[in-house]
mmCIF file of C-alpha atoms in Angstrom:
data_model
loop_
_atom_site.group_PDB
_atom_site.id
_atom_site.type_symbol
_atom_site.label_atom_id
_atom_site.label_comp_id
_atom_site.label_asym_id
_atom_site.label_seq_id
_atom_site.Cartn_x
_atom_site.Cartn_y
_atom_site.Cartn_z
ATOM 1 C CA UNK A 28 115.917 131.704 89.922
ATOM 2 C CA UNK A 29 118.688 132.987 87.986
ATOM 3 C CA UNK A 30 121.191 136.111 88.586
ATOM 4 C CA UNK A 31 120.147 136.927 85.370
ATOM 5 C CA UNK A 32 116.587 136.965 86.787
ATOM 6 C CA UNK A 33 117.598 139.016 89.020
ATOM 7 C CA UNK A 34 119.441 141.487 87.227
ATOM 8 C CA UNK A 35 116.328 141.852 84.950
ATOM 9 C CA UNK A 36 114.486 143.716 87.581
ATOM 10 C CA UNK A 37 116.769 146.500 87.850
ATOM 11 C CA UNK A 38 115.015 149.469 86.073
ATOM 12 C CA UNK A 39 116.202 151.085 83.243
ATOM 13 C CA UNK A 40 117.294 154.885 83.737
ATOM 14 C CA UNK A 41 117.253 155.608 79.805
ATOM 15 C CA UNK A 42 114.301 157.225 78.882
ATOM 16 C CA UNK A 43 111.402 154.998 77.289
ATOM 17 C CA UNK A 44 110.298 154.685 73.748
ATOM 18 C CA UNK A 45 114.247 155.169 72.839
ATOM 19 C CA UNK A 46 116.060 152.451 70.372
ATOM 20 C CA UNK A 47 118.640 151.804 72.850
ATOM 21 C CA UNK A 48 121.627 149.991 71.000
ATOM 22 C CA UNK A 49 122.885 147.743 74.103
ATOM 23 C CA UNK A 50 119.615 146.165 76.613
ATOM 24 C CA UNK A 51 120.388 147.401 80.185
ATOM 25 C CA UNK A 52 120.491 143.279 81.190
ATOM 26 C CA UNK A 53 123.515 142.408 78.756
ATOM 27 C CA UNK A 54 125.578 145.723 79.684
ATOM 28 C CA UNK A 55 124.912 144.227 83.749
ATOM 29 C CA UNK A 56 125.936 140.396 82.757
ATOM 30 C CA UNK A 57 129.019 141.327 80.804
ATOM 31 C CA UNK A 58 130.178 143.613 83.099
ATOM 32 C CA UNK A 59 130.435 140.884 85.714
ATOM 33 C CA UNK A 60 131.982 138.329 83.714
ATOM 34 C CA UNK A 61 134.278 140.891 82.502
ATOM 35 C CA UNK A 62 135.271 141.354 86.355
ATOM 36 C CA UNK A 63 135.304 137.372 86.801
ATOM 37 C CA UNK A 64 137.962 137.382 83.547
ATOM 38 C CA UNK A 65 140.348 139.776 85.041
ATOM 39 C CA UNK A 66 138.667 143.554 83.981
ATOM 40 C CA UNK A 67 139.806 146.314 86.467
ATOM 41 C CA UNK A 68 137.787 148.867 84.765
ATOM 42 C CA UNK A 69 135.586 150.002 81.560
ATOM 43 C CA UNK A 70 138.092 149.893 79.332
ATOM 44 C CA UNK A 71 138.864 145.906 80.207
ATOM 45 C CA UNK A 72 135.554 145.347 80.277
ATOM 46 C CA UNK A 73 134.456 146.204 76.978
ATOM 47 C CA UNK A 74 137.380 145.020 75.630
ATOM 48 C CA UNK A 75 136.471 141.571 77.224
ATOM 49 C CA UNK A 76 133.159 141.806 75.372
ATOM 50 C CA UNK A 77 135.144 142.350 72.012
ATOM 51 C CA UNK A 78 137.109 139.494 72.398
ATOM 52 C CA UNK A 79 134.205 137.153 73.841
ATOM 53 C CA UNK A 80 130.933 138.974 71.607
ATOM 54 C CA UNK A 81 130.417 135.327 69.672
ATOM 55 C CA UNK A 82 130.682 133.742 73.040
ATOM 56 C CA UNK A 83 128.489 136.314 74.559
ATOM 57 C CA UNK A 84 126.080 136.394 71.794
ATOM 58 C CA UNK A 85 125.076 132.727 72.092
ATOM 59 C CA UNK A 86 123.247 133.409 75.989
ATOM 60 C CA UNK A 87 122.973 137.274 75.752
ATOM 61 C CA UNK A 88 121.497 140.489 73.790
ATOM 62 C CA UNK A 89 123.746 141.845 71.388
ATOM 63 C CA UNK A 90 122.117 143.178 68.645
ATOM 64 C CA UNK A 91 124.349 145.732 67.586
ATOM 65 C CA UNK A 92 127.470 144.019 69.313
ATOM 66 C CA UNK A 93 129.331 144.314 72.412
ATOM 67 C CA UNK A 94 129.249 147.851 74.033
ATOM 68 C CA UNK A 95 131.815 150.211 74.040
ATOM 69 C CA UNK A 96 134.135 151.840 77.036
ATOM 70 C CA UNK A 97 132.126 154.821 77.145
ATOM 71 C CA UNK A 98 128.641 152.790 77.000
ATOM 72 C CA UNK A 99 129.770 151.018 80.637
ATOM 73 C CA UNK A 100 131.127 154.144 81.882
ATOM 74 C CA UNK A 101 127.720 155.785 81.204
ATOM 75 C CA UNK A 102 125.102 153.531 82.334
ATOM 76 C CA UNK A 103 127.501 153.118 86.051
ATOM 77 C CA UNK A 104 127.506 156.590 86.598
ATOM 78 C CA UNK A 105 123.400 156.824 85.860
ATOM 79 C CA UNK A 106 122.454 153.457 87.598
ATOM 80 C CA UNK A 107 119.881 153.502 90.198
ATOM 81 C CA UNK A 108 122.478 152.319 93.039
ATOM 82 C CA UNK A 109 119.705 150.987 95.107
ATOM 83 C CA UNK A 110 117.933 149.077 92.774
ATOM 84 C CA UNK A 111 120.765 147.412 91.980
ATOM 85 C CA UNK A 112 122.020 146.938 95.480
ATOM 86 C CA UNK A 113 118.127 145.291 96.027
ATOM 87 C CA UNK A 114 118.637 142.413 93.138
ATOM 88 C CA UNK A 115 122.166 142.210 94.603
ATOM 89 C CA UNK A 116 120.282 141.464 97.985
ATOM 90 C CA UNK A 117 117.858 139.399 96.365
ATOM 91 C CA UNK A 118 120.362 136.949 94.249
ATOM 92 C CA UNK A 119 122.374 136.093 97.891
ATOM 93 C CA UNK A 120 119.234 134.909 99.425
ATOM 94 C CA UNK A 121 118.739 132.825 96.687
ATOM 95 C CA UNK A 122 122.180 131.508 97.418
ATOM 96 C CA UNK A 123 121.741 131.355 100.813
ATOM 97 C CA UNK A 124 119.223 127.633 101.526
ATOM 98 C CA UNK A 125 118.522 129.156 105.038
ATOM 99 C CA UNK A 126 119.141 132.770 106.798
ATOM 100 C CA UNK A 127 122.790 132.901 108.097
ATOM 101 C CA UNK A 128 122.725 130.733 111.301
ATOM 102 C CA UNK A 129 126.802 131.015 112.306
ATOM 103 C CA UNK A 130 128.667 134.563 111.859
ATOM 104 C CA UNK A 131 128.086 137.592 110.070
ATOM 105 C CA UNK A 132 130.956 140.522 110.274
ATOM 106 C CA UNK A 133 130.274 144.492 109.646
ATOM 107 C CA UNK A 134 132.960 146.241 108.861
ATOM 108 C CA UNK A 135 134.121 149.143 106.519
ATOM 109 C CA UNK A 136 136.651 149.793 103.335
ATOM 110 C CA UNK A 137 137.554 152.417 101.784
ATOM 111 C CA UNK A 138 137.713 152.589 98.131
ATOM 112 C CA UNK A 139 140.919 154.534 97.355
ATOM 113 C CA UNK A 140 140.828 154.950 93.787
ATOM 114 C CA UNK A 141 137.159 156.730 94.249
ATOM 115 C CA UNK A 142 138.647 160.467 94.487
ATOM 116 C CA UNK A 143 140.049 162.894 97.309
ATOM 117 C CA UNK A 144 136.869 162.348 99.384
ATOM 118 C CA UNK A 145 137.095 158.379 98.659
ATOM 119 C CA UNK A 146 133.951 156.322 98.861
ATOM 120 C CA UNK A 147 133.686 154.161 102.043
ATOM 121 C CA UNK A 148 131.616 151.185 101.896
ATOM 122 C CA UNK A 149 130.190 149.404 104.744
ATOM 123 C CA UNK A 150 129.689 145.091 104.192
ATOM 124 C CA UNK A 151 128.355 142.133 105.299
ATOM 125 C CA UNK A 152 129.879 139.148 105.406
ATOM 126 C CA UNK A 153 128.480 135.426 106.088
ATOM 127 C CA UNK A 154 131.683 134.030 107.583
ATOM 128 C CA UNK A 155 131.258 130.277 106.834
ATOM 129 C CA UNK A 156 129.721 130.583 103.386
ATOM 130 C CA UNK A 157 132.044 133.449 102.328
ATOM 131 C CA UNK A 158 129.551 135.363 100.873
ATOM 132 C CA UNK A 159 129.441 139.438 100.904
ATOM 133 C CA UNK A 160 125.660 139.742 101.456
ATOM 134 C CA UNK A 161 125.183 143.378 101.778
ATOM 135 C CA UNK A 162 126.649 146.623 101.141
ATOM 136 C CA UNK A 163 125.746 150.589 101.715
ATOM 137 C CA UNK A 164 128.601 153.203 100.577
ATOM 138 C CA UNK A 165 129.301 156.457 102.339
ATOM 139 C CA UNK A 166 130.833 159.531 101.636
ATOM 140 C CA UNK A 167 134.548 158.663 103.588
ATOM 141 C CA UNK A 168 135.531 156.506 107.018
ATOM 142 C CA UNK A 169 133.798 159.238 108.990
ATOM 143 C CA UNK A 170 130.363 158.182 107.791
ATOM 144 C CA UNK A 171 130.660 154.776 108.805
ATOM 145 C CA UNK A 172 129.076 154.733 112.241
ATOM 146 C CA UNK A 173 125.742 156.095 110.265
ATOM 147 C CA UNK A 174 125.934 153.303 107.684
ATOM 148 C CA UNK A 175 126.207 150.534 110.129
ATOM 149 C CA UNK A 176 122.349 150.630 110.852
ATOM 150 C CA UNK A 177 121.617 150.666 107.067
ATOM 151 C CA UNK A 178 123.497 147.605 106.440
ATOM 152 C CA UNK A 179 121.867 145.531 109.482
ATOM 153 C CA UNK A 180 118.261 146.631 108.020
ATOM 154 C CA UNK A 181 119.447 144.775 104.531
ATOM 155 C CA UNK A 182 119.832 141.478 106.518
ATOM 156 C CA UNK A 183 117.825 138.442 107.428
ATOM 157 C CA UNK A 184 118.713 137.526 111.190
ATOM 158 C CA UNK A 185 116.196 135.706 111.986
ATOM 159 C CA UNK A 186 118.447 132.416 112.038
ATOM 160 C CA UNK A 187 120.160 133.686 115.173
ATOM 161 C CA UNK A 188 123.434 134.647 113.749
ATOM 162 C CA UNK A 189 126.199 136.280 115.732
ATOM 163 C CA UNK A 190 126.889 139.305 114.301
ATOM 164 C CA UNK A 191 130.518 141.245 114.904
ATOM 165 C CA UNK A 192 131.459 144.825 114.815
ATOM 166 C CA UNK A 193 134.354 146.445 116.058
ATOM 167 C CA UNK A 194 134.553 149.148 118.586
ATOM 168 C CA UNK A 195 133.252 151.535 116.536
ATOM 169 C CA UNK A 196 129.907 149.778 116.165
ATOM 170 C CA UNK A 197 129.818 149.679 119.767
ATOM 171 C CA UNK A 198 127.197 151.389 120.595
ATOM 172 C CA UNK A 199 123.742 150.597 122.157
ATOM 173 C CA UNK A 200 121.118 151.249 119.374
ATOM 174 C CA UNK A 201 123.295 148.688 116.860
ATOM 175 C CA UNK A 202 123.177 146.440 119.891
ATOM 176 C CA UNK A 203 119.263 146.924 120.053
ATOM 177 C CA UNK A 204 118.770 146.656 116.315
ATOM 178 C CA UNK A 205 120.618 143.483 116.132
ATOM 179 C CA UNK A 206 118.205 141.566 118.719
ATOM 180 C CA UNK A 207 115.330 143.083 117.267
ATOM 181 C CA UNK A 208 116.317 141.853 113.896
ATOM 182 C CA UNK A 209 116.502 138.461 115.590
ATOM 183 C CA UNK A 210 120.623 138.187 115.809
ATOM 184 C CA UNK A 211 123.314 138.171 118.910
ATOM 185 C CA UNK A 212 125.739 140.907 119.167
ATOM 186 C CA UNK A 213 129.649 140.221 119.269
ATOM 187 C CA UNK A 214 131.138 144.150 120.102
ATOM 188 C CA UNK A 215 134.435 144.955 120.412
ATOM 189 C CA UNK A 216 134.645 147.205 123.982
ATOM 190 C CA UNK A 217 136.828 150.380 123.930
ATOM 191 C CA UNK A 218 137.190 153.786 124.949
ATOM 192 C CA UNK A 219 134.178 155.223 123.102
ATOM 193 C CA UNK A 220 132.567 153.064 126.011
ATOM 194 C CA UNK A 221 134.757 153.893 129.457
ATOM 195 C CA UNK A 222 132.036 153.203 131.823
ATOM 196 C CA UNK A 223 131.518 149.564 130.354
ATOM 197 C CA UNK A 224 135.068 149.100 129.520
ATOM 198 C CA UNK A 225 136.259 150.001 132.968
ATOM 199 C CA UNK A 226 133.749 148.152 134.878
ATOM 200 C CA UNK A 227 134.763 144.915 131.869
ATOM 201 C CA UNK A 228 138.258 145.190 133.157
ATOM 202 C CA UNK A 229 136.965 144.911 136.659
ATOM 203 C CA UNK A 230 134.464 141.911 136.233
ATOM 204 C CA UNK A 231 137.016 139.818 134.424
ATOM 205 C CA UNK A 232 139.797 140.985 136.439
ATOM 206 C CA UNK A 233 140.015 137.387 138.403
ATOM 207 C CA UNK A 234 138.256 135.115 135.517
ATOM 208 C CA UNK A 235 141.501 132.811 134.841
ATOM 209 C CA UNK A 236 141.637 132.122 130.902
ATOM 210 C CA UNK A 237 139.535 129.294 129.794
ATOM 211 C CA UNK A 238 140.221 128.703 126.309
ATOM 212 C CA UNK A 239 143.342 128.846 124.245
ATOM 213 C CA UNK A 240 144.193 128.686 120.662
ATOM 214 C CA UNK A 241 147.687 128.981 118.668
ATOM 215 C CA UNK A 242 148.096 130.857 115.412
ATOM 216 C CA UNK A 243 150.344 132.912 113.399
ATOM 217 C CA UNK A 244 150.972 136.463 112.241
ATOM 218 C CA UNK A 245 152.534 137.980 109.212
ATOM 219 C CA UNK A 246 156.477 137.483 108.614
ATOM 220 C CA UNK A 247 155.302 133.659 110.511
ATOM 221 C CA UNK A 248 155.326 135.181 114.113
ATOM 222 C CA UNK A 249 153.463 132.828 116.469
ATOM 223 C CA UNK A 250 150.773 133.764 118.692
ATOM 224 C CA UNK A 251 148.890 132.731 121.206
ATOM 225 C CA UNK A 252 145.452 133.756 122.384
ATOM 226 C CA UNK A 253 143.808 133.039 126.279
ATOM 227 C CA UNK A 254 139.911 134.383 126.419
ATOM 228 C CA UNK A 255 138.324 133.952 129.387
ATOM 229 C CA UNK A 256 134.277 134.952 129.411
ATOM 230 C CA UNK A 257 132.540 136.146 132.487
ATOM 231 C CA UNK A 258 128.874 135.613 132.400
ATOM 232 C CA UNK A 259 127.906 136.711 136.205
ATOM 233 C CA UNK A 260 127.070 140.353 135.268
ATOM 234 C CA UNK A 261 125.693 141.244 138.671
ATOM 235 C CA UNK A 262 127.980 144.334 139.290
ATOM 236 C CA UNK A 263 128.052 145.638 136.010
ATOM 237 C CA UNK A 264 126.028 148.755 136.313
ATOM 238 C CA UNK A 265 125.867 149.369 132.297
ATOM 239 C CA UNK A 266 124.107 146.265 131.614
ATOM 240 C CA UNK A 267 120.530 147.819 131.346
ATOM 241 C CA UNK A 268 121.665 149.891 128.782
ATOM 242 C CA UNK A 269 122.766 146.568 125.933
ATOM 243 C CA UNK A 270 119.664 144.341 125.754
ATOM 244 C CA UNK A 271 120.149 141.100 126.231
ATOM 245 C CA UNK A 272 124.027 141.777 127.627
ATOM 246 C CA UNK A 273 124.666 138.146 128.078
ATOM 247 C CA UNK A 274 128.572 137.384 128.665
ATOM 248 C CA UNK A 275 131.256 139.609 128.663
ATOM 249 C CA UNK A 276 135.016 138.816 127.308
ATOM 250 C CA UNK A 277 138.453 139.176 127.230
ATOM 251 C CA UNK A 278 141.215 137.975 124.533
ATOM 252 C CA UNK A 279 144.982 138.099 125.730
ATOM 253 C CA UNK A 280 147.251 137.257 122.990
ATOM 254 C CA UNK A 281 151.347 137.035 122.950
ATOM 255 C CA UNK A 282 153.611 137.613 120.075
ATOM 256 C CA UNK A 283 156.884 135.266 119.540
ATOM 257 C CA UNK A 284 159.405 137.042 117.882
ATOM 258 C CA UNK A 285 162.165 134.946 116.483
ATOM 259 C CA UNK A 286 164.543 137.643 118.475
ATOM 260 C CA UNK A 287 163.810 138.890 121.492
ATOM 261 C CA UNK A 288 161.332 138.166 124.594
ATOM 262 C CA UNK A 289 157.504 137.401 124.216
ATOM 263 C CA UNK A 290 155.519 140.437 123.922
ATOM 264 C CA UNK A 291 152.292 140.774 125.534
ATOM 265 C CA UNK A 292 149.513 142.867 123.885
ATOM 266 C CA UNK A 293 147.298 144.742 125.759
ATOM 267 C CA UNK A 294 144.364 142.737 126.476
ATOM 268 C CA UNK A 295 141.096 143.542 124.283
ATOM 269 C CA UNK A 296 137.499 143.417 125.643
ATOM 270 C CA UNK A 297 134.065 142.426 124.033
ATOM 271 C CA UNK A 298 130.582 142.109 125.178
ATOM 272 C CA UNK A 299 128.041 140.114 123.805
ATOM 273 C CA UNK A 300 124.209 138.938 123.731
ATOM 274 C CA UNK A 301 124.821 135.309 122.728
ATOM 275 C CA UNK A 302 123.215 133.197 125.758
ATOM 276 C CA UNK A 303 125.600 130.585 127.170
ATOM 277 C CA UNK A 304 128.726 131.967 125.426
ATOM 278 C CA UNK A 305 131.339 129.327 126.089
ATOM 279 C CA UNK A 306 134.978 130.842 125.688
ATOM 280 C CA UNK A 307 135.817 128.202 122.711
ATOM 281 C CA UNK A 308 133.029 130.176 121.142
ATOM 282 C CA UNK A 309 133.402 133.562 121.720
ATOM 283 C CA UNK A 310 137.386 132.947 120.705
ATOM 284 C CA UNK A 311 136.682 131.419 117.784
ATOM 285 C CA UNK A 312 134.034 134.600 116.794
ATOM 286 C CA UNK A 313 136.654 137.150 117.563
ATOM 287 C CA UNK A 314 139.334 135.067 115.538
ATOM 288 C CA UNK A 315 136.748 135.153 112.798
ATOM 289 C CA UNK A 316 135.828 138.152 112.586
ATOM 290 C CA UNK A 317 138.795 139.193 110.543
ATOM 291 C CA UNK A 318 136.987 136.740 107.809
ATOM 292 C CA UNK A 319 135.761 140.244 106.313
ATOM 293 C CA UNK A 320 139.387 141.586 106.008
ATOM 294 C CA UNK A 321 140.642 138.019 104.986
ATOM 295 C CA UNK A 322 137.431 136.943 102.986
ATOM 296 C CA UNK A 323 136.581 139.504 101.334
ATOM 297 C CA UNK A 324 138.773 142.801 101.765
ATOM 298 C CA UNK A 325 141.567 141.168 100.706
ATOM 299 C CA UNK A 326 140.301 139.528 97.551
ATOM 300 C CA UNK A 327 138.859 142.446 96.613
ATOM 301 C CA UNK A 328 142.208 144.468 96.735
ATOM 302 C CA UNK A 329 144.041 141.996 96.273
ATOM 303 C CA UNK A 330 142.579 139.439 93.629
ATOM 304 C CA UNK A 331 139.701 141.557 92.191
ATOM 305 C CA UNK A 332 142.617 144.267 92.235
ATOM 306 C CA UNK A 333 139.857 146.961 93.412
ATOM 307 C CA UNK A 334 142.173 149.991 94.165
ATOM 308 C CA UNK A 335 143.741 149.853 90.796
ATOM 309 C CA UNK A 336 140.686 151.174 89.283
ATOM 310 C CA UNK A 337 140.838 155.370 89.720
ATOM 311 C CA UNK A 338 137.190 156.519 89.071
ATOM 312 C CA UNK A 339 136.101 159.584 90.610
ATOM 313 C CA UNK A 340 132.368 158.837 89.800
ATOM 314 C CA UNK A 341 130.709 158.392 92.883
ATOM 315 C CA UNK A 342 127.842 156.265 91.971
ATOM 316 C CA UNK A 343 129.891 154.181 89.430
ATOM 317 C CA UNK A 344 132.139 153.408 92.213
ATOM 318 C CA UNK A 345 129.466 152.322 94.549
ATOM 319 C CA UNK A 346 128.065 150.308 91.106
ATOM 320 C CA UNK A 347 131.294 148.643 90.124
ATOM 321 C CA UNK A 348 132.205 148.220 93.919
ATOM 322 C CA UNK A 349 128.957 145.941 94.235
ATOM 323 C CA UNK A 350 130.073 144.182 90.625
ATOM 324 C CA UNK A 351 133.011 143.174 92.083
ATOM 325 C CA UNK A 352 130.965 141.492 94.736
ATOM 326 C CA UNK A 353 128.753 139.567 93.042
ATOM 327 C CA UNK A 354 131.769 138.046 91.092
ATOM 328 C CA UNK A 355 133.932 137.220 94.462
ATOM 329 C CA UNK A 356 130.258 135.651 95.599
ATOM 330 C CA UNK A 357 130.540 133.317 92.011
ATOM 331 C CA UNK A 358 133.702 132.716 91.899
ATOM 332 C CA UNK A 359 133.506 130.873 96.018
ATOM 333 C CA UNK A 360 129.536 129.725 95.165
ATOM 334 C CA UNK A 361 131.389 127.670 91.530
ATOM 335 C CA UNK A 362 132.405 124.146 93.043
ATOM 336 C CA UNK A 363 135.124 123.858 90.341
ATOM 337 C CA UNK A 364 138.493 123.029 91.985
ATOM 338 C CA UNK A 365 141.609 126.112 92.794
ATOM 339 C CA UNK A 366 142.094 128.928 94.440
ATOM 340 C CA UNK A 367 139.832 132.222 93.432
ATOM 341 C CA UNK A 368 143.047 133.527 91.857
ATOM 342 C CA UNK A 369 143.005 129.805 89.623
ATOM 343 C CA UNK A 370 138.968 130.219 88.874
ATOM 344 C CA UNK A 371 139.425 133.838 87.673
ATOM 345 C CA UNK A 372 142.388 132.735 85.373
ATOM 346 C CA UNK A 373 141.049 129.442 83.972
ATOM 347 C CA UNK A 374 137.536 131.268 83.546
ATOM 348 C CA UNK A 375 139.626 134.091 81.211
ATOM 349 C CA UNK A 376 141.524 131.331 79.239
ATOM 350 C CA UNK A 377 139.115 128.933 78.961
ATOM 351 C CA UNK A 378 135.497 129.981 76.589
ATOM 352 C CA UNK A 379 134.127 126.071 78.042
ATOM 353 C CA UNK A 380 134.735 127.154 81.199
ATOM 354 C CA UNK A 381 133.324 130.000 80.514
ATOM 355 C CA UNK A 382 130.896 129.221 79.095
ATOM 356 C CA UNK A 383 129.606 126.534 81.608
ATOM 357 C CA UNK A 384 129.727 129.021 84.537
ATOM 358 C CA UNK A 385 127.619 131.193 82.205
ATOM 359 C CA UNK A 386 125.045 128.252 82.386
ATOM 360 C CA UNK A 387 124.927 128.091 85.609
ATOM 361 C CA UNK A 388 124.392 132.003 86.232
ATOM 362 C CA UNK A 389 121.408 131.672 83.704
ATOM 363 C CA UNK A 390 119.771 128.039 85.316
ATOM 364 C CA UNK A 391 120.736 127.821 88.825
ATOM 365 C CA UNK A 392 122.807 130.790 90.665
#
């Protein structure tokens, strides 16, 4: 099934009977090649559909010819968000040969070219595929805690996955709606928590470290991580309260300056569901967790150049936003050699490139 397939089921807003110029479909499939070819907003994009209309015209709709600016601007601000969000959903599965079976990471961005009151958007990531497979936008970083829910309901857990949150998604009914969707829970433990966090200090107080990995941070500082795991919970009093509480952890990590002593960070806590958590593990799933800032976050600022874009449009923010996904999720799903930065490039210079990734989207993606 095809993401064209896919896109065909989103339901058009315009009002039936009407001779619409541009079909709903090929305003949807330009818009995210236009995104894959370098757009940053309606004005790229329909300029991209200028330049590539007898490309375009060959797998797509055009009977009047490639839309204008204000056509895209239009239909994004008047698109049923969650329809589109639901053959968004529907497309990754296809993707996907099995439910997510290794690490999925929640976390939160805010869109800062969205307006004073910028649009926050909570995602899903599937660490080792590198695939955004959810989203649900909010109304600013305060909202976030409420949206956290909403995007665990949008995914299939029944392969087991661990799924990560940090301390802000700490809290018990995430913890319970994670089992009950058939996951393990990988919390970071903070403040918002004191009981548990003090009496997670306490239990892992004389657990020496049992795992230990090297890395590096920005400006190449080294660093070093210990995590030790305790999974005797038999005086922690907060347990009945996180089903399934399984293993509890801590992560101490040291800086290397090039001047100066080591500096030791303060050490961070987690607790988790996952039965027989071995330290290697849990180490590893904290480590990854930054995937969604890495993964995704990044390439979305970064190499999708997200922030650049000011639109003050709510709901063609949260649209566009969830464009920009579904190209990040083709350009790492195209097996084609290069960096996502390469991909995007060749794919705007090159119409048989192109043109063969437009193949694909139509027979197999």
């Amino acid at each position: 099934m095809s993401l064209l397939i896919h896109l065909a089921k989103v339901p058009d807003f315009r009002q039936p009977g009407r001779n619409f110029r541009h079909p709903l479909l090929s305003v949807l499939v330009i818009s995210v090649l236009a995104v894959l070819c370098g757009a940053d907003d309606f004005e790229d994009i329909a300029d991209f559909g200028q330049q590539k209309q007898v490309l375009l015209a060959r797998h797509l709709a055009l009977p009047h010819g490639a839309p204008s600016a204000d056509t895209f601007r239009r239909i994004f601000q008047h698109l049923d968000a969650a329809a589109f969000n639901a053959a968004f959903l529907s497309w990754v599965r296809h993707l996907l040969p099995a439910p997510v079976a290794a690490q999925v990471c929640v976390d939160g961005q805010t869109l800062r070219g969205s307006g004073p009151q910028a649009l926050h958007v909570v995602s899903a990531l599937a660490r080792a595929e590198g695939l955004c497979l959810a989203q649900v936008a909010t109304k600013g970083k305060g909202q976030e805690l409420a949206a956290i829910p909403d995007v665990l309901a949008l995914l299939d857990l029944s392969g087991g996955p661990l799924v990560s949150l940090d301390a802000l998604g700490c809290q018990p009914a995430i913890a319970a709606q994670i089992v009950q969707q058939g996951g393990h829970y990988l919390l970071a433990l903070k403040q918002n928590q004191p009981t548990l966090s003090a009496e997670a200090e306490r239990a892992l107080a004389g657990v020496r470290p049992q795992a230990e990995a090297t890395g590096w941070a920005s400006h190449n500082t080294p660093l070093r991580w210990q995590v030790a795991v305790q999974t005797d919970l038999r005086w922690v009093n907060e347990d009945e309260r996180w089903p399934q509480l399984a293993a509890l952890v801590r992560v101490d990590t040291w800086r290397y300056p090039a001047v100066g002593p080591p500096q030791v960070q303060a050490p961070r806590y987690y607790l988790s569901s996952q039965p027989g958590l071995m330290a290697e593990q849990a180490l590893a799933a904290v480590r990854g967790h930054w995937a969604v800032e890495n993964q995704l976050h990044w390439h979305l600022d970064v190499t999708l150049r997200q922030d650049a874009h000011r639109l003050r449009d709510e709901r063609a923010a949260e649209n566009l936003a969830l464009v920009r996904k579904m190209a990040l999720n083709l350009l790492r799903a195209d097996a084609a050699p290069g960096s996502l930065k390469v991909k995007r490039k060749r794919l705007g210079w090159s119409d048989t490139y192109l043109e063969a990734l437009m193949a694909q989207i139509a027979k197999c993606v």
